[in-house]
Coordinates of C-alpha atoms in Angstrom, one line a residue:
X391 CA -12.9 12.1 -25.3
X392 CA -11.3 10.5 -22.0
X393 CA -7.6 11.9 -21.7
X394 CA -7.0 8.7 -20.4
X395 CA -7.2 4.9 -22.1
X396 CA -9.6 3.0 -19.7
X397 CA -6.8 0.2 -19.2
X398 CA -3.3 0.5 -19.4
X399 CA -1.0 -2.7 -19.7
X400 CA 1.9 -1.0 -17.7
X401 CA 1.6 2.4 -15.4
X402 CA 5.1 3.8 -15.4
X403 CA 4.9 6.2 -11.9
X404 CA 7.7 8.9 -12.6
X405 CA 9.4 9.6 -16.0
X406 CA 12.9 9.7 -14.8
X407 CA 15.7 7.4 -16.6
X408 CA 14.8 4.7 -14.4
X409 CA 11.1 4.8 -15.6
X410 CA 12.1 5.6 -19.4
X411 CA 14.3 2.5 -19.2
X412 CA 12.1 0.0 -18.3
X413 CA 9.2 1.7 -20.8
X414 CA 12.4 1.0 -24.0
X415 CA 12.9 -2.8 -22.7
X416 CA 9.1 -3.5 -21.8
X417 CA 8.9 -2.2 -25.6
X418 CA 11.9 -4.2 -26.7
X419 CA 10.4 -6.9 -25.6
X420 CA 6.9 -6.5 -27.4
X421 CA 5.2 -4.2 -24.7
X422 CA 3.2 -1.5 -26.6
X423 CA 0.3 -0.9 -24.3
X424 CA 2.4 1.9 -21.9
X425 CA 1.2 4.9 -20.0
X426 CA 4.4 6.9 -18.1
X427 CA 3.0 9.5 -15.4
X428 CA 5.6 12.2 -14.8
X429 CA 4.9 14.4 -11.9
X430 CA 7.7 17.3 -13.2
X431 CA 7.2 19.3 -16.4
X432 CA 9.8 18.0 -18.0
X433 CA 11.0 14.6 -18.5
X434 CA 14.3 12.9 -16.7
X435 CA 13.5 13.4 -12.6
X436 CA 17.6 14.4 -12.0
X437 CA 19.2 14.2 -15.1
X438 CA 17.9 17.5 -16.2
X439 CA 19.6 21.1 -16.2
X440 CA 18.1 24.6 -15.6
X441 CA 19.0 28.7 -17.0
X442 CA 19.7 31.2 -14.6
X443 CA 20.5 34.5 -16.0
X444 CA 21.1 33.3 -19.8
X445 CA 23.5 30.3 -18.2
X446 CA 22.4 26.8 -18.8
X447 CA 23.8 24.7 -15.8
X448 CA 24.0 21.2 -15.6
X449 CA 22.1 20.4 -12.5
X450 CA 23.2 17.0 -11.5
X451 CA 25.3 14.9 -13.9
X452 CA 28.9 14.7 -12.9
X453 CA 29.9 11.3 -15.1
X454 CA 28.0 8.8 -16.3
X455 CA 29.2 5.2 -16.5
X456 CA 29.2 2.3 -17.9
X457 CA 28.7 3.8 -21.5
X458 CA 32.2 2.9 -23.2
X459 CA 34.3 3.8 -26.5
X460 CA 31.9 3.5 -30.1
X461 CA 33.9 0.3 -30.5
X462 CA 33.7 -1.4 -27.2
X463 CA 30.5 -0.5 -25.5
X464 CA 30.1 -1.1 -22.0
X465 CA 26.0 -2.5 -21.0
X466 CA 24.5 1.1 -20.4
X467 CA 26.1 2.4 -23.9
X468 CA 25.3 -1.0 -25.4
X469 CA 21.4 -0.4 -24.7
X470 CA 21.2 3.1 -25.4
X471 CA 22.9 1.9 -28.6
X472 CA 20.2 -1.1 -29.0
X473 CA 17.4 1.3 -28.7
X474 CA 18.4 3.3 -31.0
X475 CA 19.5 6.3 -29.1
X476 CA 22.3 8.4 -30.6
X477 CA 23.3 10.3 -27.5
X478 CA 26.5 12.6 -27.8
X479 CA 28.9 10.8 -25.5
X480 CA 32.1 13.1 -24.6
X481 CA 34.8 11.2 -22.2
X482 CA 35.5 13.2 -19.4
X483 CA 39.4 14.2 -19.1
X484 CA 40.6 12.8 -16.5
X485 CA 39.0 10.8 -13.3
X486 CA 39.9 12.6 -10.7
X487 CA 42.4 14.7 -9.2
X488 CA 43.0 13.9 -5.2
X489 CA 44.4 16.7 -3.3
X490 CA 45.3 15.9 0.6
X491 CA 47.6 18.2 1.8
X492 CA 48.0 16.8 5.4
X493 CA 49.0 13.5 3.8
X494 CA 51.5 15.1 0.9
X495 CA 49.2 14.1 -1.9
X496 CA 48.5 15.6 -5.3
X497 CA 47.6 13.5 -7.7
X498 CA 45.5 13.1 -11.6
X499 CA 44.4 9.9 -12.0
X500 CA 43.2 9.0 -15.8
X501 CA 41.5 5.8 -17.2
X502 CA 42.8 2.5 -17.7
X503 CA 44.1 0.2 -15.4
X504 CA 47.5 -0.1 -16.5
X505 CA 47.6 3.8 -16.5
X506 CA 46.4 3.8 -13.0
X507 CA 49.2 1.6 -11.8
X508 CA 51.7 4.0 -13.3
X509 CA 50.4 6.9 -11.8
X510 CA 50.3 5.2 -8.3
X511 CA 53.7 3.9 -8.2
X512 CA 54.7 7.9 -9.6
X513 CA 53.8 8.6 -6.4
X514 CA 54.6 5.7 -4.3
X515 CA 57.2 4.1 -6.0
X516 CA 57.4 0.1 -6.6
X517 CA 53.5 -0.5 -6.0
X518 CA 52.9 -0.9 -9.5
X519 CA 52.7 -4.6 -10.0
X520 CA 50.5 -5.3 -7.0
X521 CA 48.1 -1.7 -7.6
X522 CA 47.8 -3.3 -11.1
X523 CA 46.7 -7.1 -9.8
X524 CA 44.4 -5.4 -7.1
X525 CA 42.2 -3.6 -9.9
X526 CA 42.6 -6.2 -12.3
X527 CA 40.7 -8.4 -10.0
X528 CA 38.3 -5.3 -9.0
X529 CA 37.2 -5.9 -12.7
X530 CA 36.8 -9.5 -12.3
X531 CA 34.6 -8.9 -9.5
X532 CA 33.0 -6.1 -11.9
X533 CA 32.2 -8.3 -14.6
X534 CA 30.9 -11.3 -12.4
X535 CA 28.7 -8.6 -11.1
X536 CA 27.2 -7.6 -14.4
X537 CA 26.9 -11.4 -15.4
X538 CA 25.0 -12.7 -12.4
X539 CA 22.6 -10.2 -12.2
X540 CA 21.3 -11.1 -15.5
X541 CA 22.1 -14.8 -14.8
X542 CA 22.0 -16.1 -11.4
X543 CA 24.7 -19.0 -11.0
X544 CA 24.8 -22.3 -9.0
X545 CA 27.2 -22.6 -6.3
X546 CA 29.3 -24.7 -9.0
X547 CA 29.2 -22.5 -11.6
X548 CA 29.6 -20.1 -9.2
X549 CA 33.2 -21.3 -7.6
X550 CA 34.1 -22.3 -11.6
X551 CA 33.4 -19.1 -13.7
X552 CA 33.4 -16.3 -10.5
X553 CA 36.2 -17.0 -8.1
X554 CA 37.1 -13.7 -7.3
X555 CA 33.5 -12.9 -6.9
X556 CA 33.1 -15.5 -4.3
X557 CA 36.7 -15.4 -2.6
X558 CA 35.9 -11.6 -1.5
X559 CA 31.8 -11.8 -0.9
X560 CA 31.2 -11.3 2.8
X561 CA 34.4 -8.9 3.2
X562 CA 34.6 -5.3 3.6
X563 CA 36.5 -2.8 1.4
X564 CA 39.2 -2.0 4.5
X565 CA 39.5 -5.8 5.0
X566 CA 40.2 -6.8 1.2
X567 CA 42.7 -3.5 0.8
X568 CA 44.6 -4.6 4.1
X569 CA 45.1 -7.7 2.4
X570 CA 47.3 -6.5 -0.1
X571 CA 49.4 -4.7 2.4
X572 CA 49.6 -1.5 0.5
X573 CA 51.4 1.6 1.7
X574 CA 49.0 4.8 3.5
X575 CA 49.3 6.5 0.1
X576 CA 48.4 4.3 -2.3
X577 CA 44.7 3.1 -0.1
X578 CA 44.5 7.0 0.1
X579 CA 44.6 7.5 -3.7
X580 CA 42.1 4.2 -4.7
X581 CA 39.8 5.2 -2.0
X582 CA 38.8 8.3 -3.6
X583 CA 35.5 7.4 -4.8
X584 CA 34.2 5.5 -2.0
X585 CA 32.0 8.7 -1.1
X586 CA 29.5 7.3 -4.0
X587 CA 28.0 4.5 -2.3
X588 CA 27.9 6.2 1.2
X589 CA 29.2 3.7 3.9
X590 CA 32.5 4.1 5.3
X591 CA 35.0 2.1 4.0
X592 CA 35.5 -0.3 7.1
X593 CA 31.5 -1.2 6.3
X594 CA 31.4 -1.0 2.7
X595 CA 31.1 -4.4 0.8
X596 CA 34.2 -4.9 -1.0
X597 CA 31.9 -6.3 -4.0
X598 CA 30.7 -2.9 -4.1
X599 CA 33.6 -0.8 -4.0
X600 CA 35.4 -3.1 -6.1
X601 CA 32.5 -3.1 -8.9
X602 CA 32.6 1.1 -8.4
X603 CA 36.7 1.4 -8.9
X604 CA 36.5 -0.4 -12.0
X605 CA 33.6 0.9 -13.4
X606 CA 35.1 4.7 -13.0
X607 CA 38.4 3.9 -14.2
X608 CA 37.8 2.7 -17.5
X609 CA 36.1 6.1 -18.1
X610 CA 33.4 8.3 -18.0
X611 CA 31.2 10.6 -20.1
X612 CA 29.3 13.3 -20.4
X613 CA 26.4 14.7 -22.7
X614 CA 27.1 17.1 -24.7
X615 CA 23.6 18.5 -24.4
X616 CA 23.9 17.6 -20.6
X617 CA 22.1 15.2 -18.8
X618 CA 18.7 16.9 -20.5
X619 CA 19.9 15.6 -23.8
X620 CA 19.9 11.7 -22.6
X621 CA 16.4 12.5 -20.9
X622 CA 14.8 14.3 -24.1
X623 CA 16.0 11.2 -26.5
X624 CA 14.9 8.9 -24.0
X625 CA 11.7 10.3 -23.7
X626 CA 10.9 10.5 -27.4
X627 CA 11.9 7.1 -28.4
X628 CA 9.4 6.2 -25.8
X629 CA 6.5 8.1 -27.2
X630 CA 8.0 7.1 -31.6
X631 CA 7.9 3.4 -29.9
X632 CA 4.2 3.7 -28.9
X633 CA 3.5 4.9 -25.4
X634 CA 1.8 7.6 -23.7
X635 CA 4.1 9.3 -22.1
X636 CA 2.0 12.4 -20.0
X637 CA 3.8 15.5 -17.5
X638 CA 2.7 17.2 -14.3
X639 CA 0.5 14.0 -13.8
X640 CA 1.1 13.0 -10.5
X641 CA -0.1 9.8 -9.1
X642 CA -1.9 9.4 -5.8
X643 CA -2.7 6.4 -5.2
X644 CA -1.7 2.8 -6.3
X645 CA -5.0 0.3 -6.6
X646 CA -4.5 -3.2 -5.0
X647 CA -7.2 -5.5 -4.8
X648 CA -6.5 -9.1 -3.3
X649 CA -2.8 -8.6 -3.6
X650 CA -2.4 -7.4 -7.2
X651 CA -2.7 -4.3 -8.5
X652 CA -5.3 -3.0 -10.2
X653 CA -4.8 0.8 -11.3
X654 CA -3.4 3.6 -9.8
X655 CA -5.2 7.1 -9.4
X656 CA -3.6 10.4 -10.2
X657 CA -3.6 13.7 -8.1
X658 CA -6.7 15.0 -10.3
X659 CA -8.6 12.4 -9.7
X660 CA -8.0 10.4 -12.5
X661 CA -8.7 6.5 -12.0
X662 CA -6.4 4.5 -14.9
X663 CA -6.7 0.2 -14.4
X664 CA -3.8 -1.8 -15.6
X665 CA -2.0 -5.0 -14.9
X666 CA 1.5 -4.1 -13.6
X667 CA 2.9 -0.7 -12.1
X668 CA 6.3 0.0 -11.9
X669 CA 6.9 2.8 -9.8
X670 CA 10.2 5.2 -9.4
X671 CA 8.6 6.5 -5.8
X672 CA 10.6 4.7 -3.0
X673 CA 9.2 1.8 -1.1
X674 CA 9.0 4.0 1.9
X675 CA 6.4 6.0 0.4
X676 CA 4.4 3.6 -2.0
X677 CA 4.3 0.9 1.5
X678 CA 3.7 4.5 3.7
X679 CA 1.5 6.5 1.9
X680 CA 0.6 5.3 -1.9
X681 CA -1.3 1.5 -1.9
X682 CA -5.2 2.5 -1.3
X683 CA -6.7 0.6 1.2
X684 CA -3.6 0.1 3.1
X685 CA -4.6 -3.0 4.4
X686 CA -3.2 -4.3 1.0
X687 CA 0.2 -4.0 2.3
X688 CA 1.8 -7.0 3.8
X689 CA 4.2 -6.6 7.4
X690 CA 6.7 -7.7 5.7
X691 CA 6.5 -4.8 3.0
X692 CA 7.0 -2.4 6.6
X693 CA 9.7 -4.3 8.0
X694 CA 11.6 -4.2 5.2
X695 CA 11.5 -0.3 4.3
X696 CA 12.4 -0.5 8.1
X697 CA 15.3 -2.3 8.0
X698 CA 16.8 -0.2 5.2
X699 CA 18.8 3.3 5.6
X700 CA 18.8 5.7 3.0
X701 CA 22.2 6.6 1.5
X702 CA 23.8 10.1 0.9
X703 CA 22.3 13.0 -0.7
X704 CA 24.5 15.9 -2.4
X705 CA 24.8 19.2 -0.6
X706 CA 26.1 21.2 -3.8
X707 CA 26.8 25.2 -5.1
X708 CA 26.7 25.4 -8.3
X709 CA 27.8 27.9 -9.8
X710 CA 29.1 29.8 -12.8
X711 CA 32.1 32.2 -12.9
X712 CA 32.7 35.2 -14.9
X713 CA 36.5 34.3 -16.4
X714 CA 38.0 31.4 -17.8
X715 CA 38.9 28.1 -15.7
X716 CA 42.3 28.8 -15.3
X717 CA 42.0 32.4 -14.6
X718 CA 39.7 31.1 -11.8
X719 CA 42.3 28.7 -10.4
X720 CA 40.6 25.2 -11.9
X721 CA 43.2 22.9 -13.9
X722 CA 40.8 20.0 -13.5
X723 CA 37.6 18.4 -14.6
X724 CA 37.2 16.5 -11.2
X725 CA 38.8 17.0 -8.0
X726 CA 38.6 15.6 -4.8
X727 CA 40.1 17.5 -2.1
X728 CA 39.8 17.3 2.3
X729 CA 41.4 17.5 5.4
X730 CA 41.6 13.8 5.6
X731 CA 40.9 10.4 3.8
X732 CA 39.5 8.7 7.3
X733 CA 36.4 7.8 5.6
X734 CA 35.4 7.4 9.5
X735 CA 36.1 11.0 10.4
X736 CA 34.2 11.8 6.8
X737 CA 31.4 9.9 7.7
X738 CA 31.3 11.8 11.2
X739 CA 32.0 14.8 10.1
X740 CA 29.5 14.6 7.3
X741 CA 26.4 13.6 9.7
X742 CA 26.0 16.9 11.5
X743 CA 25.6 20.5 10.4
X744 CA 27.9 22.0 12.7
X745 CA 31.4 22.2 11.2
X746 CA 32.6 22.5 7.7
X747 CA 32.9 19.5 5.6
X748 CA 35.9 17.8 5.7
X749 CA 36.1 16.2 2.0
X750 CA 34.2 17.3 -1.3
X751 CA 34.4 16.7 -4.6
X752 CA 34.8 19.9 -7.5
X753 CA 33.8 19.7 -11.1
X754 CA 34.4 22.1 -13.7
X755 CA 32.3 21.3 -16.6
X756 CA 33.9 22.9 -19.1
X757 CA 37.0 20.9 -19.4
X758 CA 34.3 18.2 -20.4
X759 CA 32.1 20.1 -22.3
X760 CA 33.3 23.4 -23.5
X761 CA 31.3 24.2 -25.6
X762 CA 28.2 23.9 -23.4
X763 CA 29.9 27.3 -21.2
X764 CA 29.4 30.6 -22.9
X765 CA 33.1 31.7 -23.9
X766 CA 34.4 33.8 -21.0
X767 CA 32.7 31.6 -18.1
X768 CA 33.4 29.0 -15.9
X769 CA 30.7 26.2 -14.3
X770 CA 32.1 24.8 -11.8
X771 CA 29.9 22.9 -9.0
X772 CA 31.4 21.9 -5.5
X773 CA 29.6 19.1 -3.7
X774 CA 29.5 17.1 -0.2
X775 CA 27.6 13.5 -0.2
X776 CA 25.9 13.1 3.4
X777 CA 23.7 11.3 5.2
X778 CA 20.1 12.4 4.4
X779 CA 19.6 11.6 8.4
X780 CA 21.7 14.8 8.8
X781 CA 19.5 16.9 7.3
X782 CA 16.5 15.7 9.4
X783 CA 14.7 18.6 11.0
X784 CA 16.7 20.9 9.5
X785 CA 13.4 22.2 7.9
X786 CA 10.6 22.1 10.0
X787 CA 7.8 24.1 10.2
X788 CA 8.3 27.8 10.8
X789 CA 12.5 27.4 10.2
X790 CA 12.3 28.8 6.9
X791 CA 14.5 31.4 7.4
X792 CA 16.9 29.3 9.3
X793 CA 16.9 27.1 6.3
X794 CA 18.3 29.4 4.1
X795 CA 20.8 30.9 6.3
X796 CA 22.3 26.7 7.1
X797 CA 22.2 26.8 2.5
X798 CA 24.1 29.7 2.7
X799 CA 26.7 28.7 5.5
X800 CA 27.2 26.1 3.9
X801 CA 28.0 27.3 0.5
X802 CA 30.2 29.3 1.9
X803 CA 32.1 26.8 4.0
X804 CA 32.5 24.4 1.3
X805 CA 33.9 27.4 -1.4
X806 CA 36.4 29.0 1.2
X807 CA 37.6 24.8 1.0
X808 CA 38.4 25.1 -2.5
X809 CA 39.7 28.2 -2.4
X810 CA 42.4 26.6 -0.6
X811 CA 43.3 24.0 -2.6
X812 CA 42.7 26.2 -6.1
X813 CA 44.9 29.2 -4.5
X814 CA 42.5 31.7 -6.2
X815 CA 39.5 33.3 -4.3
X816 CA 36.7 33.8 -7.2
X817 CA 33.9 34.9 -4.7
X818 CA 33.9 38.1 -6.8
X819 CA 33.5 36.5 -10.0
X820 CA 30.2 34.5 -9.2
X821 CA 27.5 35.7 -12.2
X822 CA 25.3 33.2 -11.1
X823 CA 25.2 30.7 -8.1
X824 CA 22.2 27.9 -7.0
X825 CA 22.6 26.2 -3.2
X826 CA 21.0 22.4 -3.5
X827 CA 20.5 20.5 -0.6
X828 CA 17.9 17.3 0.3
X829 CA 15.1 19.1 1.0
X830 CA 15.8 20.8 -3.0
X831 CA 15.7 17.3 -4.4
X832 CA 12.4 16.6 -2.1
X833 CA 10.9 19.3 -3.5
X834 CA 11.3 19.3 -7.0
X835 CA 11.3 15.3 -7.4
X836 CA 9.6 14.3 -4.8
X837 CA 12.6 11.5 -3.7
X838 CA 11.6 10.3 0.1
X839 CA 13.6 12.6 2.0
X840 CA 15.5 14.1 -0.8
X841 CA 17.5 10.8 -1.0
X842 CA 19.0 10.1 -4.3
X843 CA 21.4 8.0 -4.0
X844 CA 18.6 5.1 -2.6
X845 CA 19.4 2.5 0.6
X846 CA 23.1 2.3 1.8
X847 CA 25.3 -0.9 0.5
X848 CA 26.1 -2.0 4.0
X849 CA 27.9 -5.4 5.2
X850 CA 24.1 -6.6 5.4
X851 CA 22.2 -5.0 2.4
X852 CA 23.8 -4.5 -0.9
X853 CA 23.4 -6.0 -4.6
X854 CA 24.4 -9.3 -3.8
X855 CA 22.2 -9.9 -0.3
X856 CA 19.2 -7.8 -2.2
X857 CA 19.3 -10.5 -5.5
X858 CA 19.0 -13.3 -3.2
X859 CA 16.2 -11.4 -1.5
X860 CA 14.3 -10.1 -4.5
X861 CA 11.6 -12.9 -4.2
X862 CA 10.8 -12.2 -0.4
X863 CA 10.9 -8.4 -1.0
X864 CA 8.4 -8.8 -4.0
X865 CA 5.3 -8.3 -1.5
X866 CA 2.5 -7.1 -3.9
X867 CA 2.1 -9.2 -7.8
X868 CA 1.9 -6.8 -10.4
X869 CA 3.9 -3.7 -8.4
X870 CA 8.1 -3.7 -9.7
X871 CA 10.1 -0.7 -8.1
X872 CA 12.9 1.1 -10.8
X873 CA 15.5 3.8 -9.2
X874 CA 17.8 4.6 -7.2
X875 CA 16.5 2.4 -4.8
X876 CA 16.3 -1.0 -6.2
X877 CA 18.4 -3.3 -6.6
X878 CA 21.7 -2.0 -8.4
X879 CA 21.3 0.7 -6.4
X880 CA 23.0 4.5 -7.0
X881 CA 23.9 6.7 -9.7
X882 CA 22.5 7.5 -13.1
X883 CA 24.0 4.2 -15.0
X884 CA 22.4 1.6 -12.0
X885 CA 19.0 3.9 -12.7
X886 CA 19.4 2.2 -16.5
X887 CA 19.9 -1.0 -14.9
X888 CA 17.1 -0.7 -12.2
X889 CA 14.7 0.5 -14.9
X890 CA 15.6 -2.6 -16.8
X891 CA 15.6 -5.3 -14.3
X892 CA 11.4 -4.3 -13.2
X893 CA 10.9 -4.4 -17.0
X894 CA 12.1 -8.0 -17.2
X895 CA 10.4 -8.9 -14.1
X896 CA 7.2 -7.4 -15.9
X897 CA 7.8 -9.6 -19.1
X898 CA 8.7 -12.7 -17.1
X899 CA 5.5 -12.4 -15.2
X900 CA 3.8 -11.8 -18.2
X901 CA 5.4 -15.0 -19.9
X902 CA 4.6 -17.3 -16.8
X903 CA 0.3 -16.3 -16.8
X904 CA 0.8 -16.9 -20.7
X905 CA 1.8 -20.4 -20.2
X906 CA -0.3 -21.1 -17.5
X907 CA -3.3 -20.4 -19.4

């Protein structure tokens, strides 16, 4: 008996959450005939953990967002919730902690807008009214966001229902903020998270800041089983709804004939026909590497993987502690903490491998999840988002052992930073400690260049110019991309939404050769 169907209706190429996402909706909407090839031995891609000496350690999740309160779902929550997935959402304490000593700051920030704006004008006094306005209209933009990518608008409709949206398309993050005339402090504090999307502020799309600010500070949450518990559930609702959902089956090859696929073909040899792939593997390597013959891909296919730079990747230690949190210095859940807030200088600093980093970002899972850390311990993770290009070469052939000397300089770099702002060296207390950089994600999820976070949201490519584009980037019929690197973009949550989108290109497809028989 073949372990393979002869003909597949959909090849899923990587069982990650963007992959399980679009099996649930092709299912959703009446899809049964599904076949997801996972490369890895477990399900998830990223949102997995690991055990190192009897610890289980969350390996990538810091928050996930757009999930929501039981009562007032936000879209990621509501589909989990619609496909019948009862994952244990815990809301993270606090959003984060910004500590900038050169600029006199110290301040929690929690959820809620309102709350926000209190906390602000703590520190800056009478900002409250216009910080409150300013992310009020950061949700506008937020929400305009969510509706137009699931209902593109007129230019009408457009001016009518999204004014915001439209009155700030085209500007940068620095150029919107200026606008408001805030004090140093108070662009200090909101710009924390700007690291996420990996473009400096002066060239990050307001649209995109503005839909990340308000998406962050209405709350986040984590698993309680960490990120493995979201992937396991996932991954067996898939399988209850019908699918075939295999492991360590890693695909080769993706079969074009005439312009539209035909099959793909694993790394055992394996030849599987179907009608539509969607693939998780960047468009770098599918166009590269992946379509068999190659003369199946179009120029424009090259030009446009071309044209596109990959975002950050995280350079983390993670690590867990023998003591308890506050015995190890950590107050906090999340912290960011550096020498400046000049995204500029971050960015600058962050592109080599020759000095410390400048800004990173803490967590300490257990004021999240207790429960998950074995009484007496701390996890605590400390993490630096740079440009994969810095990384470049940093690896070649025969620079092993340089390799793991730069991992180890590193780790130590970025820990002596925290020490600094925690006030308590733990260096003695580490039970357990793991060093992650991009070629770690390259190697166990095969992500082009260990990118994770997929293309950079620049002036000239983000959500916005990419949904206008999605017709002239769809260069082979029958072959839908779901990651980071599609169209929402980065993080965990836009995975969900990625994985969705290619499903409902898949169905509409499907619906338009229905009718035109």
């Amino acid at each position: 008996m073949s372990f393979f169907k002869n003909h597949y209706e959909v090849v899923i190429i990587g069982g990650g959450l963007a992959g399980m996402a679009s099996a649930l909706a092709l299912q959703s909407g009446g899809v049964k005939d599904i076949l997801v090839l996972e490369k890895h031995n477990m399900p998830g891609g990223l949102a997995t953990d690991y055990v190192r000496g009897g610890h289980e350690i969350e390996a990538t999740l810091h928050e996930m967002m757009s999930i929501g309160p039981k009562n007032d779902r936000l879209k990621v929550g509501k589909f989990f919730d619609e496909m019948g997935l009862d994952i244990d959402w815990l809301k993270v304490p606090e959003c984060y902690r910004l500590v900038l000593p050169n600029s006199d700051i110290d301040v929690t920030i929690h959820d809620g807008y309102e709350t926000v704006a209190k906390e602000i004008n703590a520190v800056v006094p009478g900002t409250y009214e216009k910080v409150l306005e300013f992310l009020q209209m950061c949700r506008r933009v937020y929400d305009s966001v969510n509706t137009l990518s699931v209902h593109p608008a007129g230019k009408v409709e457009m001016l009518l229902k999204h004014p915001d949206f439209v009155k700030t398309l085209g500007y940068s993050a620095t150029e919107v903020l200026d606008s408001y005339h805030f004090p140093k402090k108070v662009v200090e504090i909101l710009t924390a998270y700007w690291i996420y999307v990996g473009n400096p502020m002066d060239t990050l799309p307001f649209t995109i800041f503005a839909f990340l600010l308000a998406d962050y500070l209405t709350g986040s949450y984590v698993c309680r089983g960490f990120s493995h518990e979201m992937s396991l559930k996932m991954q067996t609702k898939v399988e209850e709804n019908g699918a075939q959902f295999e492991l360590r089956q890693e695909v080769e090859k993706i079969l074009v004939k005439d312009g539209r696929v035909r099959g793909v073909r694993t790394k055992r040899g394996d030849e599987i026909a179907c009608d539509y792939v969607i693939s998780a593997a960047y468009p770098n390597k599918v166009y590269s590497q992946m379509i068999e013959p190659l003369n199946e891909v179009p120029e424009g296919a090259i030009k446009m993987i071309n044209g596109r730079r990959l975002s950050v990747c995280p350079v983390s230690v993670m690590m867990t502690l023998e003591g308890t949190p506050e015995e190890n210095g950590l107050m906090n859940y999340s912290t960011f903490s550096g020498s400046t807030m000049d995204t500029n200088e971050i960015w600058r600093n962050a592109s080599n491998l020759t000095e410390p980093y400048n800004y990173i970002t803490t967590i300490c899972i257990n004021y999240a999840n207790p429960e998950a850390v074995r009484e007496g311990y701390t996890q605590l993770s400390i993490t630096s988002l740079v440009p994969v290009t810095a990384f470049e070469g940093a690896c070649e052939e025969g620079a092993e052992e340089d390799y793991f000397d730069l991992k180890r300089r590193l780790a130590n770099e970025m820990i002596e930073e925290y020490v600094k702002i925690s006030g308590v060296d733990f260096r003695d207390r580490i039970a357990e400690i793991e060093v992650s950089t991009p070629m770690t994600i390259s190697h166990y999820v095969g992500a082009w260049k260990g990118s994770i976070y997929g293309y950079s949201h620049s002036m000239d490519d983000h959500v916005v110019a990419r949904l206008q584009m999605a017709e002239e980037d769809h260069f082979i019929e029958g072959l839908e991309f779901a990651g980071a690197h599609s169209i929402s973009g980065d993080g965990m949550g836009p995975a969900i939404t990625n994985g969705r989108a290619a499903a409902r290109d898949v169905l509409a497809n499907k619906k338009k050769k229905e009718a035109a028989r």
